[in-house]
Amino acid sequence: MESRGSKTLGFGLGAYVGVLPNFGLKAASPRFEMNLELKVLRVIRLGALVGYFPASKAGVDETVDPKQVVTVRQADFSFNVIPLLFRAAYQQPVGPIDLYGGGMIGVAFVSGKAVAVQSRTEASIEETPLNAAVFLGTGLTLGPGQVVLELRWSWLSLDYSDDVIDLSNEPGKLGGLSGALGYKLEF
């Protein structure tokens, strides 16, 4: 009988749900992800991850003219983010659990809109920024796969400014610390 860690080649298919307590937007957003991976030499995992998460932010721009008059413009931003990342990890069995860590790199397809609070003017946002992350995880064998818990630190920088709503360049980070819980089938 072959133990769970003795295969030199295998496949994994996982589904994850999680939360991103976003530092740039100061709000939490749910995450939904699918992961397909190839297990090589018992301890190396190579794969791809695709996901979805919504995010939102209120932006404020204050300007002061020479007469000390303060002008405040405010806009509300909402985003839909679809990350597409390539993953690599080192996995090590420790008793009944697997511990692993690695990194991800790819892009995120970001679409959204900005609405100026004062004028209700809308502008659409479309960007494809670089997306990167590092992660640590653990998996507990249950049935034909594993229950998996991952903690991640992700980086995704975005410039969401638009002349239509008259708000200055408003850079933001859609990354931060996140966690994901899921189940991964092993073949």
Short mmCIF file of C-alpha atoms in Angstrom, two decimals:
data_model
loop_
_atom_site.label_atom_id
_atom_site.label_comp_id
_atom_site.label_asym_id
_atom_site.label_seq_id
_atom_site.Cartn_x
_atom_site.Cartn_y
_atom_site.Cartn_z
CA MET A 1 0.00 0.00 0.00
CA GLU A 2 1.33 3.43 -0.99
CA SER A 3 1.37 6.22 1.61
CA ARG A 4 -0.02 9.67 0.76
CA GLY A 5 3.44 11.27 0.37
CA SER A 6 5.10 8.52 -1.67
CA LYS A 7 3.81 9.43 -5.16
CA THR A 8 6.49 11.09 -7.27
CA LEU A 9 3.94 12.56 -9.69
CA GLY A 10 0.36 13.62 -9.04
CA PHE A 11 -2.32 16.25 -9.58
CA GLY A 12 -4.37 18.36 -7.23
CA LEU A 13 -7.57 20.33 -7.79
CA GLY A 14 -8.66 22.68 -5.02
CA ALA A 15 -11.45 25.14 -4.25
CA TYR A 16 -10.94 27.84 -1.62
CA VAL A 17 -12.97 30.54 0.10
CA GLY A 18 -11.35 33.20 2.22
CA VAL A 19 -11.22 36.79 3.28
CA LEU A 20 -8.87 39.65 2.43
CA PRO A 21 -8.68 42.21 5.27
CA ASN A 22 -7.34 44.79 2.87
CA PHE A 23 -4.88 47.36 4.22
CA GLY A 24 -5.09 49.74 1.24
CA LEU A 25 -8.88 49.87 1.13
CA LYS A 26 -9.36 49.46 4.89
CA ALA A 27 -12.15 46.94 4.34
CA ALA A 28 -12.51 43.19 4.25
CA SER A 29 -13.66 41.40 1.11
CA PRO A 30 -14.49 37.75 0.42
CA ARG A 31 -12.32 35.63 -1.92
CA PHE A 32 -13.25 32.66 -4.09
CA GLU A 33 -10.50 30.62 -5.82
CA MET A 34 -9.75 27.49 -7.82
CA ASN A 35 -6.29 25.92 -7.91
CA LEU A 36 -4.90 23.27 -10.28
CA GLU A 37 -1.47 21.89 -9.46
CA LEU A 38 1.09 19.28 -10.42
CA LYS A 39 3.02 17.44 -7.70
CA VAL A 40 6.60 16.64 -8.76
CA LEU A 41 9.21 14.61 -6.85
CA ARG A 42 6.92 14.23 -3.81
CA VAL A 43 7.68 17.71 -2.41
CA ILE A 44 7.39 20.27 -5.25
CA ARG A 45 3.99 21.68 -6.25
CA LEU A 46 3.58 23.75 -9.43
CA GLY A 47 0.21 25.16 -10.39
CA ALA A 48 -2.14 27.91 -11.40
CA LEU A 49 -4.76 29.76 -9.38
CA VAL A 50 -7.72 31.78 -10.63
CA GLY A 51 -10.09 33.63 -8.33
CA TYR A 52 -12.51 36.45 -7.77
CA PHE A 53 -12.93 39.11 -5.10
CA PRO A 54 -14.85 42.38 -4.91
CA ALA A 55 -13.43 45.48 -3.21
CA SER A 56 -14.49 49.08 -2.57
CA LYS A 57 -13.03 52.35 -1.27
CA ALA A 58 -13.99 55.95 -0.62
CA GLY A 59 -11.39 58.42 -1.93
CA VAL A 60 -11.02 62.04 -0.83
CA ASP A 61 -8.95 64.75 -2.51
CA GLU A 62 -8.35 68.06 -0.73
CA THR A 63 -6.74 71.04 -2.42
CA VAL A 64 -5.86 74.40 -0.89
CA ASP A 65 -5.56 77.46 -3.12
CA PRO A 66 -3.39 80.53 -2.33
CA LYS A 67 -6.35 82.21 -0.58
CA GLN A 68 -6.52 79.23 1.84
CA VAL A 69 -9.80 77.99 0.42
CA VAL A 70 -10.10 74.23 0.81
CA THR A 71 -11.79 72.30 -1.98
CA VAL A 72 -12.81 68.74 -1.17
CA ARG A 73 -13.72 66.20 -3.84
CA GLN A 74 -14.87 62.73 -2.91
CA ALA A 75 -15.44 59.59 -4.96
CA ASP A 76 -16.55 56.06 -4.20
CA PHE A 77 -14.67 53.27 -5.96
CA SER A 78 -15.85 49.68 -6.47
CA PHE A 79 -13.80 46.91 -8.07
CA ASN A 80 -14.12 43.35 -9.28
CA VAL A 81 -10.76 41.59 -9.26
CA ILE A 82 -9.92 38.33 -11.06
CA PRO A 83 -6.39 37.18 -10.20
CA LEU A 84 -4.60 34.70 -12.47
CA LEU A 85 -1.44 33.45 -10.77
CA PHE A 86 1.21 30.78 -11.28
CA ARG A 87 2.23 29.02 -8.04
CA ALA A 88 5.29 27.13 -6.84
CA ALA A 89 5.61 25.55 -3.39
CA TYR A 90 7.73 23.19 -1.35
CA GLN A 91 5.67 20.70 0.66
CA GLN A 92 6.84 18.60 3.61
CA PRO A 93 4.78 15.94 5.42
CA VAL A 94 4.98 16.28 9.23
CA GLY A 95 3.04 13.49 10.91
CA PRO A 96 -0.60 13.52 9.78
CA ILE A 97 -0.37 16.97 8.16
CA ASP A 98 1.49 18.53 5.24
CA LEU A 99 3.21 21.89 5.67
CA TYR A 100 4.06 23.96 2.60
CA GLY A 101 5.20 27.39 1.54
CA GLY A 102 5.89 29.19 -1.69
CA GLY A 103 5.12 32.10 -3.95
CA MET A 104 2.76 33.19 -6.70
CA ILE A 105 3.11 35.64 -9.57
CA GLY A 106 0.76 36.72 -12.31
CA VAL A 107 -1.73 39.43 -13.17
CA ALA A 108 -5.09 40.60 -11.92
CA PHE A 109 -7.90 41.69 -14.22
CA VAL A 110 -9.47 44.66 -12.45
CA SER A 111 -12.70 46.29 -13.55
CA GLY A 112 -14.81 48.75 -11.67
CA LYS A 113 -16.24 52.20 -11.47
CA ALA A 114 -15.70 55.46 -9.68
CA VAL A 115 -18.62 57.70 -8.73
CA ALA A 116 -18.03 61.34 -7.78
CA VAL A 117 -20.03 62.00 -4.60
CA GLN A 118 -20.83 65.65 -5.34
CA SER A 119 -21.78 65.42 -9.03
CA ARG A 120 -22.72 61.68 -9.24
CA THR A 121 -20.51 61.49 -12.36
CA GLU A 122 -19.35 57.94 -13.12
CA ALA A 123 -16.14 56.70 -14.69
CA SER A 124 -15.18 53.12 -15.46
CA ILE A 125 -11.86 51.54 -14.46
CA GLU A 126 -10.06 48.79 -16.38
CA GLU A 127 -6.53 47.72 -15.42
CA THR A 128 -4.34 44.61 -15.51
CA PRO A 129 -1.63 45.14 -12.87
CA LEU A 130 1.07 42.73 -11.73
CA ASN A 131 -0.03 40.54 -8.81
CA ALA A 132 2.37 38.66 -6.51
CA ALA A 133 2.08 36.78 -3.21
CA VAL A 134 3.90 34.56 -0.74
CA PHE A 135 2.04 31.91 1.24
CA LEU A 136 2.26 29.33 4.01
CA GLY A 137 -0.19 26.51 4.30
CA THR A 138 -1.12 23.26 5.93
CA GLY A 139 -3.19 20.34 4.72
CA LEU A 140 -4.88 17.52 6.65
CA THR A 141 -5.73 14.37 4.71
CA LEU A 142 -9.47 13.73 4.67
CA GLY A 143 -11.00 11.30 2.19
CA PRO A 144 -9.54 11.49 -1.32
CA GLY A 145 -7.86 14.84 -0.66
CA GLN A 146 -6.93 17.40 1.96
CA VAL A 147 -8.58 20.15 3.96
CA VAL A 148 -6.23 23.09 3.33
CA LEU A 149 -5.63 26.34 5.21
CA GLU A 150 -3.40 29.03 3.64
CA LEU A 151 -2.17 32.37 4.94
CA ARG A 152 -0.92 34.82 2.30
CA TRP A 153 0.66 38.19 1.90
CA SER A 154 -0.27 39.59 -1.52
CA TRP A 155 0.75 42.70 -3.40
CA LEU A 156 -1.41 44.36 -6.05
CA SER A 157 -0.89 48.05 -6.83
CA LEU A 158 -3.50 50.05 -8.66
CA ASP A 159 -3.80 53.64 -9.93
CA TYR A 160 -7.48 54.43 -9.94
CA SER A 161 -7.70 58.03 -10.97
CA ASP A 162 -9.87 59.62 -13.61
CA ASP A 163 -10.17 63.15 -14.93
CA VAL A 164 -13.90 62.72 -15.42
CA ILE A 165 -14.52 62.69 -11.68
CA ASP A 166 -11.81 65.31 -11.08
CA LEU A 167 -9.95 63.39 -8.40
CA SER A 168 -6.17 63.43 -8.19
CA ASN A 169 -4.11 60.32 -8.78
CA GLU A 170 -5.37 57.97 -6.05
CA PRO A 171 -2.98 54.99 -5.87
CA GLY A 172 -4.11 52.05 -3.81
CA LYS A 173 -3.14 48.59 -2.72
CA LEU A 174 -5.63 45.78 -3.21
CA GLY A 175 -3.31 43.30 -1.52
CA GLY A 176 -2.54 42.57 2.08
CA LEU A 177 -2.80 39.70 4.50
CA SER A 178 -5.41 37.10 3.61
CA GLY A 179 -6.48 33.63 4.56
CA ALA A 180 -8.14 30.86 2.58
CA LEU A 181 -9.76 27.60 3.63
CA GLY A 182 -10.58 24.91 1.13
CA TYR A 183 -10.49 21.33 -0.02
CA LYS A 184 -8.00 19.90 -2.51
CA LEU A 185 -8.64 16.62 -4.35
CA GLU A 186 -5.46 14.61 -4.94
CA PHE A 187 -5.05 12.31 -7.97
#
